[in-house]
Short mmCIF file of C-alpha atoms and ligand atoms in Angstrom, two decimals:
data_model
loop_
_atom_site.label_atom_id
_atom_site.label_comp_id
_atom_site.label_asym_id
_atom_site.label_seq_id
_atom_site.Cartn_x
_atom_site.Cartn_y
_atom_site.Cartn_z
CA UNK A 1 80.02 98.26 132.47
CA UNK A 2 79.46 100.61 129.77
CA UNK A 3 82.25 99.75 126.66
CA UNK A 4 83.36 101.69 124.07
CA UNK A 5 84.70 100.45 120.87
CA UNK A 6 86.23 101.96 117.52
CA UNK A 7 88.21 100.53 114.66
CA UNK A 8 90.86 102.78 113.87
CA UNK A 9 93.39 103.42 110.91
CA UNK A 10 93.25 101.09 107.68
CA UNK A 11 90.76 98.32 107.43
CA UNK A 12 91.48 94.64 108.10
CA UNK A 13 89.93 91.21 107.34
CA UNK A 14 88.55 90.24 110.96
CA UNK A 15 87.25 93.71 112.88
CA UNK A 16 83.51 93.04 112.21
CA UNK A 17 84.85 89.45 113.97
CA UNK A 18 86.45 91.27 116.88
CA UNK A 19 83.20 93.15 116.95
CA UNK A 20 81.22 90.41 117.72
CA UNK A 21 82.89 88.77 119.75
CA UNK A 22 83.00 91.70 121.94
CA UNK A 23 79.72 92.16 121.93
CA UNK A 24 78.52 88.62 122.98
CA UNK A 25 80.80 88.62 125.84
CA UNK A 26 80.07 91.65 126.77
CA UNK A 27 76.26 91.96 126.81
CA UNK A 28 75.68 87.38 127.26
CA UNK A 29 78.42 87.22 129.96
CA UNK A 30 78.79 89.94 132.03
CA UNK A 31 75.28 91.95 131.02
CA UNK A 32 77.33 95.04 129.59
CA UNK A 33 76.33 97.65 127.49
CA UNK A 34 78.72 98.06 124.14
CA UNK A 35 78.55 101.75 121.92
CA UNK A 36 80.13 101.33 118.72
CA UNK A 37 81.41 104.87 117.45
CA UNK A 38 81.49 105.36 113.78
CA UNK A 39 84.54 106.18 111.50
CA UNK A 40 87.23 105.69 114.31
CA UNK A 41 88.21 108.69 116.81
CA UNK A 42 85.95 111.00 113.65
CA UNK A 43 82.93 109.24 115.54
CA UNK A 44 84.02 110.36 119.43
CA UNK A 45 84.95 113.74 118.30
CA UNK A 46 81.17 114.31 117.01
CA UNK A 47 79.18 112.35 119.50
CA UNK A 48 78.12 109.74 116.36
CA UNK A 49 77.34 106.15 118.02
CA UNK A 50 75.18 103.46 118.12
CA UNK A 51 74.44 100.86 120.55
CA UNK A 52 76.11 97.01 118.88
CA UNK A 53 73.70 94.63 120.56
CA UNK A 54 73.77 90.70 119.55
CA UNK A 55 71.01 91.03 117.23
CA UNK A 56 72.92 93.66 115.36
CA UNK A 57 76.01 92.11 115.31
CA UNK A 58 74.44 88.49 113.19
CA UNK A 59 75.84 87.36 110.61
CA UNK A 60 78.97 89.60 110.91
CA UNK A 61 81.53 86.99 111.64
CA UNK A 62 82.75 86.08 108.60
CA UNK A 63 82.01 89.82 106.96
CA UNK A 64 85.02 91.68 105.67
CA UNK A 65 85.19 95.75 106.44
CA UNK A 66 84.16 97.27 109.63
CA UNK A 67 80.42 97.88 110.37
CA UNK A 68 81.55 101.16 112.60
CA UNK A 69 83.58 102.48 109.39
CA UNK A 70 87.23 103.76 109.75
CA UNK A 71 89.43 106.65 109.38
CA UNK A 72 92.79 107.89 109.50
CA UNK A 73 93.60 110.65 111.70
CA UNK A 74 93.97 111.21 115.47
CA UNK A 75 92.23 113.78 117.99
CA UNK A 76 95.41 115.26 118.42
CA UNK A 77 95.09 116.76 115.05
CA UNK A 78 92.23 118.84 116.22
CA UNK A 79 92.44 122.13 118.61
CA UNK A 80 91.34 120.24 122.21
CA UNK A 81 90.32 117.00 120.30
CA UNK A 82 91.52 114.88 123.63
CA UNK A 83 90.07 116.95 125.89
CA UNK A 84 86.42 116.47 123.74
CA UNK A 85 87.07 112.56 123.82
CA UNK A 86 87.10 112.68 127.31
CA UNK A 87 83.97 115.05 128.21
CA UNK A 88 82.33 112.84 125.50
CA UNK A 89 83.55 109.87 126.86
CA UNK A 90 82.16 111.04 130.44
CA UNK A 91 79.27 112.06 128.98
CA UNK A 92 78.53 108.83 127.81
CA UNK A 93 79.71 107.22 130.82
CA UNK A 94 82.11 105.25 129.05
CA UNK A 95 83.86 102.62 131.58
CA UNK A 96 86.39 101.34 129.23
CA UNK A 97 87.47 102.41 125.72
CA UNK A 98 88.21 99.01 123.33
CA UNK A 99 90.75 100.67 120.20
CA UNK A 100 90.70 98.32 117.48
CA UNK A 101 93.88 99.52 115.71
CA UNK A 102 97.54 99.36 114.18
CA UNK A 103 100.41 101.61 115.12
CA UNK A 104 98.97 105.01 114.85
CA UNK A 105 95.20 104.52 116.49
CA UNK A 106 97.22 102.64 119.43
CA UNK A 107 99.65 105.26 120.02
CA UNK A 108 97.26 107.60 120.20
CA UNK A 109 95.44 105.74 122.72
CA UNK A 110 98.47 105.17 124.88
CA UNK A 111 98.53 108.89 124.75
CA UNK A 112 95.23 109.30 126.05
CA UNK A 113 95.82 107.24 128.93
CA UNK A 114 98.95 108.38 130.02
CA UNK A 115 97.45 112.87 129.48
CA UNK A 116 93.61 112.22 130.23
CA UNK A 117 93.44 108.85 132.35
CA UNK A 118 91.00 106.93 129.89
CA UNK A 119 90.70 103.42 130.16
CA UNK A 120 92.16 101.94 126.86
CA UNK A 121 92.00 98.21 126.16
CA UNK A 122 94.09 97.84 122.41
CA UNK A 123 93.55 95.21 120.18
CA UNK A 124 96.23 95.10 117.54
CA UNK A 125 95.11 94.59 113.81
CA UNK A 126 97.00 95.51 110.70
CA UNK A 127 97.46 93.63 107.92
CA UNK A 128 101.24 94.66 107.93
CA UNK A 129 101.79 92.09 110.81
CA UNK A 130 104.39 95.36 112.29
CA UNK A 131 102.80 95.96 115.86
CA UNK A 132 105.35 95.08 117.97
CA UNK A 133 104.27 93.02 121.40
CA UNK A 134 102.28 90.34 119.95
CA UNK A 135 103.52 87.51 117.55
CA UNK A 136 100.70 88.11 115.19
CA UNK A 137 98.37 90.36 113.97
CA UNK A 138 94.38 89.82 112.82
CA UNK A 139 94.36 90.19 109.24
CA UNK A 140 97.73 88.93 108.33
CA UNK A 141 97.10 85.52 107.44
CA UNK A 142 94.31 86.54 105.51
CA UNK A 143 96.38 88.91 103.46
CA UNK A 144 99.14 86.13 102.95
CA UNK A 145 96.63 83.42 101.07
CA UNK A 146 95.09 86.40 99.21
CA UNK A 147 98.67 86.93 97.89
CA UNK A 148 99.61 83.47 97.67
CA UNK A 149 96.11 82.99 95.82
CA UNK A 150 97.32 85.29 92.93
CA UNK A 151 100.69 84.06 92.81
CA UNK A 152 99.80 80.80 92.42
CA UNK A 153 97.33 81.84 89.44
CA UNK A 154 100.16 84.34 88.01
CA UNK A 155 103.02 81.19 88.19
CA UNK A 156 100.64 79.47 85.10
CA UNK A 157 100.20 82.48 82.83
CA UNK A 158 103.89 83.10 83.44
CA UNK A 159 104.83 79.41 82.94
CA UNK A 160 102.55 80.08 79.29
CA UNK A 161 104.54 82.82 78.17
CA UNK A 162 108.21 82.94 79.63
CA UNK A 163 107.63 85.48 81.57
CA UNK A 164 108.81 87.69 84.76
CA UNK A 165 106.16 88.59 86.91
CA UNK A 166 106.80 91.27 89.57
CA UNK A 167 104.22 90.77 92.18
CA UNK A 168 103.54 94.11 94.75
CA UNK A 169 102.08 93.56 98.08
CA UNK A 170 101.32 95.88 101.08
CA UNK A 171 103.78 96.29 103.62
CA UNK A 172 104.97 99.83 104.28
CA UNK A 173 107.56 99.52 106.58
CA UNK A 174 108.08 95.77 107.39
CA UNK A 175 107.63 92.84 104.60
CA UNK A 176 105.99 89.79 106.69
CA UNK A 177 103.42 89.82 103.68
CA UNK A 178 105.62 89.78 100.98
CA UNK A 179 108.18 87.14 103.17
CA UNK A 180 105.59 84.74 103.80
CA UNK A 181 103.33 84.93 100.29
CA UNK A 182 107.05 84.54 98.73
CA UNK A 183 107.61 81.54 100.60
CA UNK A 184 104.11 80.09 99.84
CA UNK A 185 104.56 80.69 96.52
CA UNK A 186 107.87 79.78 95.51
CA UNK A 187 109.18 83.17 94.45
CA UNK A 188 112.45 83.43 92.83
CA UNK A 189 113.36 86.49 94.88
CA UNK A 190 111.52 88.49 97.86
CA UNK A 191 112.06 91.78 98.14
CA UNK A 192 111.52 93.87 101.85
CA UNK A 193 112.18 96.86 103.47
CA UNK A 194 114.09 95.53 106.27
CA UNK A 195 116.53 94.32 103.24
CA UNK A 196 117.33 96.82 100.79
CA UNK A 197 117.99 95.25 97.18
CA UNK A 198 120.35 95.37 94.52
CA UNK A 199 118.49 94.91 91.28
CA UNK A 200 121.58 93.18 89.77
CA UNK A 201 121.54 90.46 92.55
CA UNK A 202 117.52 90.05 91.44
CA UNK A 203 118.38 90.29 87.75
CA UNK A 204 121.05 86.89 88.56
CA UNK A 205 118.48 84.83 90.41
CA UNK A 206 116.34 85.18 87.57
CA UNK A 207 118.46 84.68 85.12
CA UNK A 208 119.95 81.46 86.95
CA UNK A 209 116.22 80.18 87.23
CA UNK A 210 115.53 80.30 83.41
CA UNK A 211 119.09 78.97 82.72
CA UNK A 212 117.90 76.23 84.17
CA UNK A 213 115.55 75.41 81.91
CA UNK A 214 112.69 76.61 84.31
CA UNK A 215 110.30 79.05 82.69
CA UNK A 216 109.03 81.91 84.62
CA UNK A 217 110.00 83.55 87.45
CA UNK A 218 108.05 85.55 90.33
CA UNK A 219 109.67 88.45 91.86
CA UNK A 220 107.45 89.27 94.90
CA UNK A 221 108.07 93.03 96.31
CA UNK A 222 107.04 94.45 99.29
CA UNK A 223 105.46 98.19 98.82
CA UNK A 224 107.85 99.51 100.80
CA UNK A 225 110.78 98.11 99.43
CA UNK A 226 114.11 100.28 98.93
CA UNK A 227 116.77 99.65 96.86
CA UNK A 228 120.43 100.13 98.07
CA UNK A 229 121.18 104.14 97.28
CA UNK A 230 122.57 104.85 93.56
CA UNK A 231 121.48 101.40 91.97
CA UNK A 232 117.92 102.19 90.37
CA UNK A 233 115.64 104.85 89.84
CA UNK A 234 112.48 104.92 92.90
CA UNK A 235 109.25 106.40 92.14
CA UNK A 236 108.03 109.62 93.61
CA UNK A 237 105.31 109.50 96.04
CA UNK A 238 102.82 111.72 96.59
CA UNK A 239 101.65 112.28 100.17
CA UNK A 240 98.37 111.48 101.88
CA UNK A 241 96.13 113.59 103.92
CA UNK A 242 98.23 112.86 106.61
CA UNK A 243 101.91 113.33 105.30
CA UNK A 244 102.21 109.65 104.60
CA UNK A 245 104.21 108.68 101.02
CA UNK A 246 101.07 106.69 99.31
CA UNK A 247 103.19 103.97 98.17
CA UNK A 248 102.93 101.65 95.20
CA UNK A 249 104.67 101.61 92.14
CA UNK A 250 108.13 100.21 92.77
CA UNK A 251 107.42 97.35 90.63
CA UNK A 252 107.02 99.18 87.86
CA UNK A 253 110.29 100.32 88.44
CA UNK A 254 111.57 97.45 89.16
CA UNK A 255 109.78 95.22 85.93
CA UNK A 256 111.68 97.64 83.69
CA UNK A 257 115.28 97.51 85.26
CA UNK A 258 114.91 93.37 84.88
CA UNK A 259 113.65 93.30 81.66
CA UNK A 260 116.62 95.68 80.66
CA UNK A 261 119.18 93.43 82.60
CA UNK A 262 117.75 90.06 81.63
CA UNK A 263 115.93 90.47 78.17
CA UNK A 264 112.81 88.55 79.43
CA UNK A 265 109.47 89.99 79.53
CA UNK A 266 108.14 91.44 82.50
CA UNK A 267 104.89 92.00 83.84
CA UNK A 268 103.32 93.81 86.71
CA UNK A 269 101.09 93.19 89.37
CA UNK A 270 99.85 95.19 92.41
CA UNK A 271 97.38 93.46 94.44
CA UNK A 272 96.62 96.50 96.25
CA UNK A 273 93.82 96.66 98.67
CA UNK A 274 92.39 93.55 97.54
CA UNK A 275 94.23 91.96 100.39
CA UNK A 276 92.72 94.10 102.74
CA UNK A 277 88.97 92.96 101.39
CA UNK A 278 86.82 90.55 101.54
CA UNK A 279 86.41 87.35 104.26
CA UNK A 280 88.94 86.54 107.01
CA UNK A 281 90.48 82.90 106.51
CA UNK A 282 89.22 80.63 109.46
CA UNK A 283 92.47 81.34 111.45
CA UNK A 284 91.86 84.66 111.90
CA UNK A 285 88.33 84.19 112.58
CA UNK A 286 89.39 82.50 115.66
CA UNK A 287 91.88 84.92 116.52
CA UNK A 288 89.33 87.81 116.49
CA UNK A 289 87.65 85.68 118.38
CA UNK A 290 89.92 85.24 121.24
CA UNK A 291 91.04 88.80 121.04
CA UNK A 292 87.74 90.21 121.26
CA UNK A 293 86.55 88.37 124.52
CA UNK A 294 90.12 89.23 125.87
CA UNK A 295 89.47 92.30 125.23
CA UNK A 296 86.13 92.45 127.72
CA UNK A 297 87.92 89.93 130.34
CA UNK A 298 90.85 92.72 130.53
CA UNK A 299 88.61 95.42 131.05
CA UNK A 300 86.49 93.76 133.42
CA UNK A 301 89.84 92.63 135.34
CA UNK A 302 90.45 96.49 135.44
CA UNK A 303 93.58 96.08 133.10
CA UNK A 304 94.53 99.40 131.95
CA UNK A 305 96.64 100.68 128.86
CA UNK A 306 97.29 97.54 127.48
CA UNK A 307 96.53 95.51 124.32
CA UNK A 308 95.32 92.14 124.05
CA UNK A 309 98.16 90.09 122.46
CA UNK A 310 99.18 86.98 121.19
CA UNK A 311 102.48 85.03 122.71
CA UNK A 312 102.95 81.34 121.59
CA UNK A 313 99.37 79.69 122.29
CA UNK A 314 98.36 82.65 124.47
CA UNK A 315 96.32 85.84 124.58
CA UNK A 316 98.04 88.05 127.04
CA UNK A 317 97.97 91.89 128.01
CA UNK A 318 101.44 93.93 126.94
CA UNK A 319 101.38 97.44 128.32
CA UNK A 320 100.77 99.32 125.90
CA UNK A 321 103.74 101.81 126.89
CA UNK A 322 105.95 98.68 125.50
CA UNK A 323 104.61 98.91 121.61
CA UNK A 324 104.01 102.42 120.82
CA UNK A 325 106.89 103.99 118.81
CA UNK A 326 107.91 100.64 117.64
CA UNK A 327 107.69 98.47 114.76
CA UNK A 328 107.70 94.69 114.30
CA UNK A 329 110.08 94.17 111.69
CA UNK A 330 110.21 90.67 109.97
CA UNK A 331 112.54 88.21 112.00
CA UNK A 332 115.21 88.01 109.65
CA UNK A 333 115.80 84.29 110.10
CA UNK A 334 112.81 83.38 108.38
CA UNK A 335 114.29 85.89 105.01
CA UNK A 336 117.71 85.09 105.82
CA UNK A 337 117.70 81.40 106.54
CA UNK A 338 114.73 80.20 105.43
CA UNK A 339 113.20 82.82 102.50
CA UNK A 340 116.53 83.19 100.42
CA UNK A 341 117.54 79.32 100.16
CA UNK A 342 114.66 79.42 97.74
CA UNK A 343 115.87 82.52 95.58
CA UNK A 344 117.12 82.04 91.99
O1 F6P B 401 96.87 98.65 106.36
C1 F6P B 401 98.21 99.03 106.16
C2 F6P B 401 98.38 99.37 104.73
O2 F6P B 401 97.87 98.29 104.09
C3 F6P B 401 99.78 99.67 104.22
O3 F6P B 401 100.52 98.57 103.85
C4 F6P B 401 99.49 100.54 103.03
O4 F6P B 401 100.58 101.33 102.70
C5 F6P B 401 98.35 101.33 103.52
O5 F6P B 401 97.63 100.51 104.40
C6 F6P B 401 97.46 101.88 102.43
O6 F6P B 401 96.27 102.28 103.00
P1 F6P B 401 95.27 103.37 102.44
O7 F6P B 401 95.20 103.17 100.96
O8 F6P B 401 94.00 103.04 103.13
O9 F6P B 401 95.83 104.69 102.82
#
């Protein structure tokens, strides 16, 4: 067979991984050929590729970034963009197209399936944890300990000073980040976009903390999270290139309205796209791993439209008809029952 393969959307800890292990099985097990096109669908589009062989894929495992660059943006924002991905596709002789990608790059795949008939194997990777149809995403993990990392360094400065340190993550639309990092790191209160907030409820677990005698508190927020309508200013966004809100900022927001309510210093952090840098942790290693011979074994089993996914101790295939449009949100026993009992 002759396989495609792009990474799509925001960058991840793990795609060089996935890469790889594409590659080996590919080319070592079933004698493929694997092109690699550069900077996502940008790369199809204008015919850039190169061929990944194993020799050009060493030492990539444990590399952070993509080797084949990444973009935003879809064909479909382009006058007969999916009609060009297929001639080039042809042209290439492309058996099977492998779309390393989050929400958008695998909805537009899906798309080009179901209007043009290419063969799309997905492989879901965000660091948002939010595509729905597997239990995890590459990336995550990696994200969480980076998080955890710096909250566990920010709890001793804060301990040194009394102080209230708001801690922003990534997480646009779900808060698995922030949830889990605020679990590892013993925050006093977690705040997610599944859940809006009332700043006074946040202002009384922190308050209760230090009345306890306990100095410091860490407020972890998701980027995305909204408080409930009329109780605290939210910061404009500004939009992207593609008519996205570039979040960040609501902990500044949020910093001042505790400090007002409570008296205590506050301090901000944004981790930002450090999360999204650097090495993935060794479980995600793996899991790129799996998900990137899956990926070949699916296309060689003639498995169309579908992503490779994880369920329990599995890698499965989930149509991908049964993801796009949706969103993973963060099961709200672990912030309910589990996240919470820790607050305050
Ligand atoms: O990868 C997803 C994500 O991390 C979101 O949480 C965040 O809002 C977005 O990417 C920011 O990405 P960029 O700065 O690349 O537009």
């Amino acid at each position: 067979m002759r396989i495609g393969v792009l990474t799509g959307g925001g960058d991840c800890p793990g795609l060089n991984a996935v890469l790889r292990a594409i590659v080996r099985s590919a080319i070592n097990e079933h004698g493929d050929t694997v092109v690699g096109f550069l900077d996502a669908w940008d790369g199809v589009l204008e015919k850039r590729s190169i061929e990944l062989t194993v020799q050009s894929l060493a030492g990539v495992l444990p590399r952070g970034g993509t080797i084949l660059g990444t973009r935003r943006g879809s064909p479909y924002d382009f006058v007969n963009g999916p009609q060009q991905v297929r001639e080039v596709l042809t042209e290439m002789s492309i058996d099977a197209l492998v779309v390393i990608g989050g929400n958008g790059s695998l909805t537009v795949a899906s798309r080009l399936h179901d209007e043009l008939g290419i063969n799309i194997i997905g492989v879901p990777k965000t660091i948002d944890n939010d595509v729905e149809g597997t239990d995890v995403c590459f990336g995550f993990h990696t994200a969480v300990q980076i998080a955890t990392d710096a909250i566990d360094r920010l709890h001793t400065t804060a301990e040194s000073h009394d102080r209230v340190m708001v801690v922003e993550v990534m997480g646009r639309d779900t808060g698995w980040i922030a949830t889990y990092a605020g679990i590892a790191g013993g925050a006093t209160a977690v705040l997610i976009p599944e859940h809006p907030f009332d700043i006074d409820d946040v202002a009384n677990a922190v308050k209760r903390k230090h009345s306890r005698g306990r100095y410091a508190s860490i407020v972890v927020v998701a980027e995305g999270a909204i408080p409930k309508a009329g109780t605290m200013p939210t910061p404009q966004y500004a939009l992207d290139p593609f008519g996205r809100p570039r979040l960040g900022g609501i902990s500044v927001e949020i910093a001042r309205e505790l400090f007002e309510r409570t008296g205590f210093e506050t301090r901000v952090v944004q981790i930002g796209h450090v999360q999204r840098g650097g090495t993935p942790n060794a479980f995600d290693r793996v899991l790129c791993t799996r998900l990137g011979v899956a990926a070949v074994t699916a296309a060689h089993d003639g498995v169309q439209n579908s992503m490779v996914a994880v369920r329990g101790e599995d890698i499965v295939c989930v149509p991908l008809n049964q993801v796009v449009g949706k969103t993973r949100y963060v099961d709200l026993s672990i912030y309910d029952n589990v996240a919470t009992v820790f607050f305050g």
